[in-house]
Coordinates of C-alpha atoms in Angstrom, one line a residue:
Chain A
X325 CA -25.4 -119.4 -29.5
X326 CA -28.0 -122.0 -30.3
X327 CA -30.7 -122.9 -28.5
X328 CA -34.1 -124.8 -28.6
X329 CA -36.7 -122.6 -28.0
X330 CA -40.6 -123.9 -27.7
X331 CA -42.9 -122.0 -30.1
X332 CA -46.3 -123.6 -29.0
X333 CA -46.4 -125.8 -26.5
X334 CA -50.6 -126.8 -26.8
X335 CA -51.2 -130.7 -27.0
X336 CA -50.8 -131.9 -30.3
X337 CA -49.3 -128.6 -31.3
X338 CA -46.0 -128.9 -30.4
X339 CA -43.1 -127.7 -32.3
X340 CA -39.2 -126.3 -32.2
X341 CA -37.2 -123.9 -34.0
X342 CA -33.7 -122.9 -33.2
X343 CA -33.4 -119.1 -31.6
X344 CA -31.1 -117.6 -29.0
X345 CA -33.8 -118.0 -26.2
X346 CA -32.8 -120.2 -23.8
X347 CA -34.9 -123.4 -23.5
X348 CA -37.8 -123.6 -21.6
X349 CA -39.5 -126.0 -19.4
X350 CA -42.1 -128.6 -20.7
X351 CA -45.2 -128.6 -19.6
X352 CA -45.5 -131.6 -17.1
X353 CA -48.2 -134.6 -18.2
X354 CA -49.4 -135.4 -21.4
X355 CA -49.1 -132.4 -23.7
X356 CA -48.4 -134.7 -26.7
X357 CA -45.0 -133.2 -28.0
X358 CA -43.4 -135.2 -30.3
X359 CA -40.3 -137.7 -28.2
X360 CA -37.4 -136.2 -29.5
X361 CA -38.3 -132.9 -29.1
X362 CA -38.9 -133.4 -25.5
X363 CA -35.9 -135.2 -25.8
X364 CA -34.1 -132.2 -27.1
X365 CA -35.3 -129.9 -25.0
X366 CA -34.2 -131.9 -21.9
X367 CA -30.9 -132.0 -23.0
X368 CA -30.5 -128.9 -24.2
X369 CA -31.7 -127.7 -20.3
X370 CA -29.3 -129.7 -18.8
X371 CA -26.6 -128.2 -20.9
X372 CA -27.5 -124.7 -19.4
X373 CA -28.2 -126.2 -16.6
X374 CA -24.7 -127.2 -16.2
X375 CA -22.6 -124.0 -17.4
X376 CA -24.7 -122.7 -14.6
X377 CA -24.3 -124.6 -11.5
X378 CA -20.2 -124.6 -13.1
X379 CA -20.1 -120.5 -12.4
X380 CA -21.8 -120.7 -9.0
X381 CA -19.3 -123.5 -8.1
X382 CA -16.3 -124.1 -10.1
X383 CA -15.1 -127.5 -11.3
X384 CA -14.3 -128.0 -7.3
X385 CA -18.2 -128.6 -5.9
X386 CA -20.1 -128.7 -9.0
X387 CA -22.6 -131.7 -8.9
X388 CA -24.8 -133.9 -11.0
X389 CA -27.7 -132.9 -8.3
X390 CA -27.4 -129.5 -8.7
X391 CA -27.0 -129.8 -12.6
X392 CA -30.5 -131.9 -12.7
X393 CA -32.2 -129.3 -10.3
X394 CA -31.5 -126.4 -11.8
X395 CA -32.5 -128.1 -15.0
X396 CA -35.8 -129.1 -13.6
X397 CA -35.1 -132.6 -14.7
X398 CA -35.3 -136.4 -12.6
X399 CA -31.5 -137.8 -12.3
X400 CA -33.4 -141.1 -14.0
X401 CA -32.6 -138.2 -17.2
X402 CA -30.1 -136.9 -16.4
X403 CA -28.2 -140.5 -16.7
X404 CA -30.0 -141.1 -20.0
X405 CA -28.8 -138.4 -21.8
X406 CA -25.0 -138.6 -20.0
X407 CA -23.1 -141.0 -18.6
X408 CA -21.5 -138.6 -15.5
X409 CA -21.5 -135.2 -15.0
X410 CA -18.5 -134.6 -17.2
X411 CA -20.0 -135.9 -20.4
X412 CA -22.7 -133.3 -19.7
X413 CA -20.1 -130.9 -18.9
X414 CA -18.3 -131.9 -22.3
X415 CA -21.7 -131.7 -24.6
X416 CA -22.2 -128.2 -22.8
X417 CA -18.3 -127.4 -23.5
X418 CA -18.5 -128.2 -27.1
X419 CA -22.1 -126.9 -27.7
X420 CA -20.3 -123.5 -26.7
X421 CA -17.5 -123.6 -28.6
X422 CA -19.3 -124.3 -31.6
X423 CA -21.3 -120.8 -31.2
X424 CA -18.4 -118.8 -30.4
X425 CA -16.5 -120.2 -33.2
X426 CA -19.6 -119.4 -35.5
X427 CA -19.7 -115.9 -34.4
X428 CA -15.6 -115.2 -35.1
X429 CA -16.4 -117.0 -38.3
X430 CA -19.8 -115.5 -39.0
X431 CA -18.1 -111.6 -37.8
X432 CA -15.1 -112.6 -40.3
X433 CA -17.1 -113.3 -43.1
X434 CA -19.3 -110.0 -42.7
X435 CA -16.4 -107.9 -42.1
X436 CA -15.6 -105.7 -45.1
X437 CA -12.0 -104.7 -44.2
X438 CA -9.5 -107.4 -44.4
X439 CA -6.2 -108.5 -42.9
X440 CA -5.8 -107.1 -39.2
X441 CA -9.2 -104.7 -39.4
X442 CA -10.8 -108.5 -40.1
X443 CA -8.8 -110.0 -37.1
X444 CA -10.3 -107.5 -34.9
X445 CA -14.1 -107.8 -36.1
X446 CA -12.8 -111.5 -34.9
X447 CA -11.8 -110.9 -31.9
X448 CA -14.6 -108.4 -31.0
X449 CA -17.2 -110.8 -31.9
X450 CA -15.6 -113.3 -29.7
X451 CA -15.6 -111.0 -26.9
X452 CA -19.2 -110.1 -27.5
X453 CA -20.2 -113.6 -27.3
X454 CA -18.3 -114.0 -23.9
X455 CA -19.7 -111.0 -22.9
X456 CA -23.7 -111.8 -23.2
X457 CA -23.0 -115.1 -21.6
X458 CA -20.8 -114.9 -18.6
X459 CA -21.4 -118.3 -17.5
X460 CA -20.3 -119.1 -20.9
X461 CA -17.1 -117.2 -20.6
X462 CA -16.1 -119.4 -17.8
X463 CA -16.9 -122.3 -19.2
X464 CA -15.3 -121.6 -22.0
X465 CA -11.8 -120.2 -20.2
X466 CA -11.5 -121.9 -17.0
X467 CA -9.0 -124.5 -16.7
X468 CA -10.8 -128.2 -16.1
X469 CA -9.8 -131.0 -14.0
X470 CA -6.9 -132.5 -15.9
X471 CA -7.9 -135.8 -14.4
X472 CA -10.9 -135.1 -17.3
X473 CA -9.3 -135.8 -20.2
X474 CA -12.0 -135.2 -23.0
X475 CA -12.5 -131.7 -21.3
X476 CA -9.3 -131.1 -20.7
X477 CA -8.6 -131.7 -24.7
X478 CA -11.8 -130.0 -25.6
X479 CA -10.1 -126.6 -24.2
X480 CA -7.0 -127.4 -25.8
X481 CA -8.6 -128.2 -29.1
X482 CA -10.5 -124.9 -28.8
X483 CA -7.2 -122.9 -28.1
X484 CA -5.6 -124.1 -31.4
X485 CA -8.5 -123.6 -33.3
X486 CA -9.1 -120.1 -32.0
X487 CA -5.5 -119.5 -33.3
X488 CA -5.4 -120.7 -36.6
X489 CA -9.0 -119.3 -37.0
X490 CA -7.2 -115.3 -36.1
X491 CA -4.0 -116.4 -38.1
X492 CA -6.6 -117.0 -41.3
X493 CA -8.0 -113.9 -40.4
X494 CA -5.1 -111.7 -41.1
X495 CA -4.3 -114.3 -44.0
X496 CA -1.0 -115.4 -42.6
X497 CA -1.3 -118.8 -43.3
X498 CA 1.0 -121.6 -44.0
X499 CA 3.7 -121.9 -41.3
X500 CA 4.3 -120.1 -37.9
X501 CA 7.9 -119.1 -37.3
X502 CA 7.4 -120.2 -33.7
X503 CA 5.3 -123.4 -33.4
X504 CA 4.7 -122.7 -29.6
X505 CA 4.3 -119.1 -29.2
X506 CA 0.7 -119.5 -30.8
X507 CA -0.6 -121.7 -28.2
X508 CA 0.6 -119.5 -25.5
X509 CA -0.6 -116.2 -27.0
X510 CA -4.4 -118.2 -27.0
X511 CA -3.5 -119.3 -23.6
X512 CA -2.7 -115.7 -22.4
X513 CA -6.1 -114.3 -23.8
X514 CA -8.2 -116.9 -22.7
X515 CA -6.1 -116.4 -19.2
X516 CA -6.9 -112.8 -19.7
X517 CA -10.9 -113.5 -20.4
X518 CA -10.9 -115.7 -17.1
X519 CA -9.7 -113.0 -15.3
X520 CA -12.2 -110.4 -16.4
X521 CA -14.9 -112.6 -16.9
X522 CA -14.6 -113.2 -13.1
X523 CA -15.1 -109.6 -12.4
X524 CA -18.9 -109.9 -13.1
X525 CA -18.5 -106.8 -15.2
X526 CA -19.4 -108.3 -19.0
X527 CA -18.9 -104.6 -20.0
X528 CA -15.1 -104.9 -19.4
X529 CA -14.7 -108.0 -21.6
X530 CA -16.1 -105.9 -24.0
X531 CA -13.5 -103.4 -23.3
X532 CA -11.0 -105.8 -24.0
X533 CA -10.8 -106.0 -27.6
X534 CA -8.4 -103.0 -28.6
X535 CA -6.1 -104.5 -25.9
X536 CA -6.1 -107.6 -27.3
X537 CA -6.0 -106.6 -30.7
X538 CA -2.5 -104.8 -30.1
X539 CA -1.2 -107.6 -27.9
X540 CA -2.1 -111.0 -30.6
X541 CA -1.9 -109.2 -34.1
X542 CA 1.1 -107.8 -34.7
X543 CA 2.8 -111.2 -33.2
X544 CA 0.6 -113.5 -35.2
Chain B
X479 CA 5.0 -137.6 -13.9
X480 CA 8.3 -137.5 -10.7
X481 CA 6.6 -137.4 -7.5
X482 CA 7.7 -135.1 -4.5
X483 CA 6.0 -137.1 -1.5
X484 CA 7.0 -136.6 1.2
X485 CA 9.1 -139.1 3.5
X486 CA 7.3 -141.3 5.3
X487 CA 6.4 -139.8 9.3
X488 CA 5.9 -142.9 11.0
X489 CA 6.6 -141.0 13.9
X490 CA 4.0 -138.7 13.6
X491 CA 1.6 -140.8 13.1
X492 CA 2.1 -142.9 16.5
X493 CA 2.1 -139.3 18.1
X494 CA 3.3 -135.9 17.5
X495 CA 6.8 -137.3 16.6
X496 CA 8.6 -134.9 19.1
X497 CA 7.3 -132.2 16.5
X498 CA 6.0 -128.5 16.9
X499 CA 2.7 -127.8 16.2
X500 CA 3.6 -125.8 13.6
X501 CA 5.8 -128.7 11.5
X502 CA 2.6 -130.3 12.1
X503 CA 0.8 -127.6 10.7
X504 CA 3.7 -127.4 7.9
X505 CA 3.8 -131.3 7.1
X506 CA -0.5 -131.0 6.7
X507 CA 0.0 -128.0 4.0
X508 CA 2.4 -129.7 2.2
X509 CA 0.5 -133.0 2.4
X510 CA -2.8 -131.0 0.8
X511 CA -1.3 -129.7 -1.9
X512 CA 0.2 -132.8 -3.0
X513 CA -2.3 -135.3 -2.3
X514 CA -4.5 -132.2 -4.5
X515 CA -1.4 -132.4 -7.1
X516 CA -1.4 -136.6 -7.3
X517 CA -4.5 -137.3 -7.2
X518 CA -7.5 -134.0 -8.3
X519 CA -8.7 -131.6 -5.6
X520 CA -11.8 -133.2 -5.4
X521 CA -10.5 -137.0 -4.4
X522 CA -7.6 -135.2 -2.2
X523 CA -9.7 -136.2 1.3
X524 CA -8.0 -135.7 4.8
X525 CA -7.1 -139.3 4.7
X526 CA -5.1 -138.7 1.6
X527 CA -3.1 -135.7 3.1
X528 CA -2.5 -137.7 5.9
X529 CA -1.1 -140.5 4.0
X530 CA 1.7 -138.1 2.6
X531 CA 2.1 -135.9 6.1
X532 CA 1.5 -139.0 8.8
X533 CA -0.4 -137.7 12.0
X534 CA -4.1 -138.3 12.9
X535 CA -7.5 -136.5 12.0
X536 CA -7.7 -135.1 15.5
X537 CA -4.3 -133.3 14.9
X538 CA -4.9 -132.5 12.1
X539 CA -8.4 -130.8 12.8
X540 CA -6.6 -128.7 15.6
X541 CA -5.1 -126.7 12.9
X542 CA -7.8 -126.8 10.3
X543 CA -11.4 -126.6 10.1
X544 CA -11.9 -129.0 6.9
X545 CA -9.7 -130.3 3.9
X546 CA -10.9 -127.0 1.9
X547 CA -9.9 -125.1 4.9
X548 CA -5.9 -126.7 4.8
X549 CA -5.7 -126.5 1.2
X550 CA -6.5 -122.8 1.4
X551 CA -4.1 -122.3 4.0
X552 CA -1.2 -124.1 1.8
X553 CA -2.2 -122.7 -1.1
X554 CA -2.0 -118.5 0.7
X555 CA 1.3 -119.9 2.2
X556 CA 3.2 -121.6 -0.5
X557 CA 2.0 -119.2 -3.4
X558 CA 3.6 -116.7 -1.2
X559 CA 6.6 -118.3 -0.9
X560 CA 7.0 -118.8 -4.6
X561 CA 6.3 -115.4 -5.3
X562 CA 8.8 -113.7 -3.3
X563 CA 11.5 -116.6 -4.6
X564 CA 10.6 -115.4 -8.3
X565 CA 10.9 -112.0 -7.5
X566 CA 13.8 -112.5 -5.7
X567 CA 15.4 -114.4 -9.0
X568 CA 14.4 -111.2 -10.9
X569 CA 15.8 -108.7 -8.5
X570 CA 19.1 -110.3 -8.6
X571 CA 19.9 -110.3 -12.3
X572 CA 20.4 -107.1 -14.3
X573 CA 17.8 -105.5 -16.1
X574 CA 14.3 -106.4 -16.7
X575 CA 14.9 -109.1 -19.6
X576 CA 17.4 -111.0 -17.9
X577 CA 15.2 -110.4 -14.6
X578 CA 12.0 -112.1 -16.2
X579 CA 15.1 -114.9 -18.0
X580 CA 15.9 -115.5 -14.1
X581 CA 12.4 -115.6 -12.8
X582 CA 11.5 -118.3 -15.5
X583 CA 14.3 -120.4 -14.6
X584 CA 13.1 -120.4 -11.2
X585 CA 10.0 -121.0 -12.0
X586 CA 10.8 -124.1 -14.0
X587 CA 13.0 -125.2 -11.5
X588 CA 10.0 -125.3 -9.1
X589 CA 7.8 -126.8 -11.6
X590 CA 10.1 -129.6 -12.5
X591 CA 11.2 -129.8 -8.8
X592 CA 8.1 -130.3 -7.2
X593 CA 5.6 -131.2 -10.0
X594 CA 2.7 -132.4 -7.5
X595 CA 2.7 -129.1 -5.7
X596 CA 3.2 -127.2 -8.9
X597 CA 0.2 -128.8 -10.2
X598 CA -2.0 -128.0 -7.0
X599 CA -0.6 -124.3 -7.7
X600 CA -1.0 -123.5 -11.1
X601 CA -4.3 -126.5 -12.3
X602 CA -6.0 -127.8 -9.1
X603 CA -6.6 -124.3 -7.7
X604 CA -8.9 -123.6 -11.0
X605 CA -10.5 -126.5 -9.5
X606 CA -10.8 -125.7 -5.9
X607 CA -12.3 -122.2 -6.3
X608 CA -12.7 -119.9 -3.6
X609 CA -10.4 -118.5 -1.3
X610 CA -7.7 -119.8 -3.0
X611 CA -8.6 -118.6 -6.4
X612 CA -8.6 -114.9 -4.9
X613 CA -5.1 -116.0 -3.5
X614 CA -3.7 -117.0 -6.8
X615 CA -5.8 -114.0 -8.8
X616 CA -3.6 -111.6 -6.2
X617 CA -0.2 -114.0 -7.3
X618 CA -1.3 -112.8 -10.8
X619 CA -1.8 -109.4 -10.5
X620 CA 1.9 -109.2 -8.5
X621 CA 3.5 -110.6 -10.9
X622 CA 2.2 -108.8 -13.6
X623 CA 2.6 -105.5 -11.7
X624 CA 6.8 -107.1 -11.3
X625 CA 6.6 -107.2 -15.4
X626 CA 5.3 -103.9 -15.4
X627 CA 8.9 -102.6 -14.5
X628 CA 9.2 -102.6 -18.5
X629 CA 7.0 -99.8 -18.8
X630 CA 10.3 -97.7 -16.9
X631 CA 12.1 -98.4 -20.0
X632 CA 9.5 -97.6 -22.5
X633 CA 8.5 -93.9 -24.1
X634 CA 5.0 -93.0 -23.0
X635 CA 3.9 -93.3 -26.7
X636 CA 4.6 -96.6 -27.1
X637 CA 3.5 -98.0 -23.6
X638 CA 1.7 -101.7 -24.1
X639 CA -1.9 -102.2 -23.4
X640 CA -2.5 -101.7 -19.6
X641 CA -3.8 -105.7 -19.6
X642 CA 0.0 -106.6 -21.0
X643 CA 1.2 -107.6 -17.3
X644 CA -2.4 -110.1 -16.8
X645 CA -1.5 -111.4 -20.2
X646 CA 2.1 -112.5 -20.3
X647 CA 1.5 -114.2 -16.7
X648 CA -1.8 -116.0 -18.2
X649 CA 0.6 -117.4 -21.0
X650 CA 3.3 -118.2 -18.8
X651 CA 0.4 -119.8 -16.5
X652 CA -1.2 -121.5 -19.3
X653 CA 2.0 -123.3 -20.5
X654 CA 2.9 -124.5 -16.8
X655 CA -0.7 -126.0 -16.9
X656 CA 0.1 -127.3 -20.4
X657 CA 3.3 -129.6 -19.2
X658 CA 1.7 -130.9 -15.9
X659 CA -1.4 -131.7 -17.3
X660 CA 0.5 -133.7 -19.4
X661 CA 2.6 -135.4 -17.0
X662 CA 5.9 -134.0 -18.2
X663 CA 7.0 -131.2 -16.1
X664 CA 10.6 -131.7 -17.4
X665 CA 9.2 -130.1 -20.7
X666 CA 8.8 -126.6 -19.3
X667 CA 12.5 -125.9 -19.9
X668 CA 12.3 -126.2 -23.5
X669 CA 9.4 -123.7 -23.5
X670 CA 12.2 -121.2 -22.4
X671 CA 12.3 -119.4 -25.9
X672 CA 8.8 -119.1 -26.3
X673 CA 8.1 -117.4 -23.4
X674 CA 10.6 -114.6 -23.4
X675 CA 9.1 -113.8 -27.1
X676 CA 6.1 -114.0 -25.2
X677 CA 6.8 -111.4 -22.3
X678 CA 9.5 -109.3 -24.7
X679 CA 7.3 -109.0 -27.4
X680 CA 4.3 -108.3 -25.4
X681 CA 6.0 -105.1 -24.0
X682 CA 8.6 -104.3 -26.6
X683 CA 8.8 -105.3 -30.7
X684 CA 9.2 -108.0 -32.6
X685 CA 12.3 -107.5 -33.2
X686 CA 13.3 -107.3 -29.5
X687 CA 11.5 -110.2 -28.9
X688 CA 12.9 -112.6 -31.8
X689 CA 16.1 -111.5 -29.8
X690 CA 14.8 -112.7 -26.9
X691 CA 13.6 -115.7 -28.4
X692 CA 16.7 -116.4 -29.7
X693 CA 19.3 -115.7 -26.5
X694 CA 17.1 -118.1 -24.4
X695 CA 17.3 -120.7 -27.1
X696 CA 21.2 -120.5 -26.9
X697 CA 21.1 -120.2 -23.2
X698 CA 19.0 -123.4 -23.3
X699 CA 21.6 -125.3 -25.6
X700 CA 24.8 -124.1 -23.9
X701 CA 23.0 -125.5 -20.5
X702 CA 22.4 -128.8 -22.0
X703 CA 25.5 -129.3 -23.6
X704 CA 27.4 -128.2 -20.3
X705 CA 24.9 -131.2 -18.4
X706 CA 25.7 -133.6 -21.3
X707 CA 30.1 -133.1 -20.2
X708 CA 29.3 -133.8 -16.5
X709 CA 26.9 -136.4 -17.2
X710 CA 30.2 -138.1 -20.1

């Protein structure tokens, strides 16, 4: 995943580059930083902030308050970067899927075998990324509130694209014989991640991979 | 999307209605789950489970500590209750295909029966979290441990993943989510085929499950056909 990290933070001195750290906190008062990079970095701590306060309390109590405190940010921010908590909760959903679709794609392109051998490098590097980032993982897998309709298609989007990404993969492109049977194959996995990612065991999404492997494959 | 209100309880709500406790109890659970089913867990207040089971707050906190506390309570109760009717549909037909064909149909009967309290089972519990997410993680793992039945009819060689049973039910899950969150329950029955290639080929081959795929597809037309001459 990508994240803003700050390099020096010295008045005058400021600069960004993007790393795997998570974002840090500012320092408060005039350090002279450049606006969008405070800009950025607010946002991209609220982001966290959010996937955060999401695994300690599910879609059910999750709260703007508790987004902006673990973030470290006012709510007068909070409200300029997002209109509600589920636009932030969006951003943070699509920010997410983004890395986890770079590291299928990224493992994919590295992977030397091809066909099924390249579907699993896939499928491990998915389950890597889900692994490292447990709050991630149930971002990324957790059903929303259908009443949130941008999230709610965000996961769908995800699900389709996570299939025709494993379907590419094993170069079986062009049409599937059963239109539906894709969705419902990314539906059980990401069912399946859910359940282990609940666990708080990342190891055993790790573990997952030949499992799924032998379970999507040879029906894709 | 139908909706499965209730009928209106006047007569609780200007008293107990002549009613037990417990139909007062009853009427509150149902009234959670689809006031949680209508309108999101997080609007479903005790107002708006009142407004589907009648009675006042003071009756309704002698059974229940909160709204979270009555929707945990419907959610323990009626997930039961579905279960055992599933694996009840199963137990009845003959063999484990035609057991998981008959536990489908139930289920879609459910879902396209009582679409507000199928959507406070299968969506809004993602939402309401704890306890009734450890309820409907159990549901999960006794279903998938019914599936498992397969494994009787499969050489030790060739036995699926141990994750097979969480799998098929998270597909079969995913899919009820699918047509609820989009309003059309009534959907669920065409997603017959699908999900016996799903469960069959999960556990079996391909070629068992293209089998499968294909009897439920027929099963489906004959069914339709047969409503279309009693509807003529």
């Amino acid at each position: 995943m990508t994240r803003l990290r700050l390099v020096a933070s010295a008045p005058g001195a400021g600069t960004a580059e993007l790393d795997t750290m998570a974002a840090v906190r500012l320092p408060p008062g005039r350090h002279g930083l450049p606006a969008d990079l405070v800009r950025a970095n607010q946002r991209q701590r609220m982001l966290e902030a959010a996937t955060e306060a999401l695994a300690e309390h599910g879609y059910g109590r999750i709260t703007a308050a508790r987004v902006t405190e673990l973030a470290g940010v006012s709510s007068r921010t909070f409200y300029q970067h997002f209109e509600d908590l589920w636009a932030c909760l969006l951003a943070a959903y699509e920010t997410e899927a983004a890395g986890l679709r770079g590291a299928i794609e990224g493992a994919c392109a590295a992977a030397e075998a091809d066909g099924a051998d390249r579907a699993r490098a896939g499928i491990a590097a998915a389950l890597d990324f889900l692994a490292s980032e447990p709050a991630v993982a149930r971002l990324l897998s957790a059903e929303p509130p259908p009443q949130v309709v941008a999230l709610a298609a965000a996961r769908r989007d995800l699900a389709e694209q996570l299939g025709t990404m494993l379907r590419g993969a094993i170069e079986q492109g062009g049409t599937i014989p059963l239109p539906g049977l894709e969705r419902r194959l990314i539906g059980a996995a990401l069912a399946l991640v859910a359940t282990r990612s609940g666990d708080g065991d990342p190891r055993r999404l790790r573990d997952l991979e030949p499992e799924l492997s032998e379970l999507l494959l040879p029906v894709l | 999307m139908p909706s499965d209100a209730l009928p209106a309880r006047e007569a609780v709500a200007s008293g107990n209605g002549g009613l037990s406790d417990e139909q007062v109890r009853e009427g509150a659970m149902e009234g959670a789950l689809i006031a949680a089913g209508e309108v999101g867990y997080r609007e479903a207040s005790v107002r708006a489970i009142l407004e589907h089971s009648g009675g006042h707050r003071a009756q309704f906190y002698k059974h229940f500590e909160s709204r979270e506390d009555c929707f945990a309570q419907a959610y323990a109760t009626w997930v039961d209750r579905l279960c055992v009717d599933l694996l009840e549909a199963a137990a009845s037909a003959s063999g484990w295909e035609a057991g998981v064909r008959a536990a489908l149909v139930e289920l879609f009967r459910f879902v396209s029966g009582r679409p507000a309290i199928a959507r406070a089972l299968f969506v809004e519990v993602q939402i309401a979290g704890e306890p009734a997410l450890s309820r409907h993680e159990a549901a999960v793992e006794r279903a998938a441990a019914a599936l498992d039945g397969a494994r009787a009819e499969i050489e030790p060689e060739r036995a699926p993943p141990e994750a097979t049973g969480v799998f098929v039910v998270g597909g079969i899950e995913s899919c009820v989510c699918e047509v609820l969150t989009a309003g059309d329950p009534a959907r669920i029955w065409d997603t017959l085929p699908e999900l016996m290639h799903l469960a069959v080929g999960s556990y079996f081959d391909r070629e068992a499950a293209e089998a499968a795929f294909e009897e439920a597809s027929i099963m489906l037309e004959r069914d339709r056909a047969k409503q279309g001459g009693e509807a003529g």
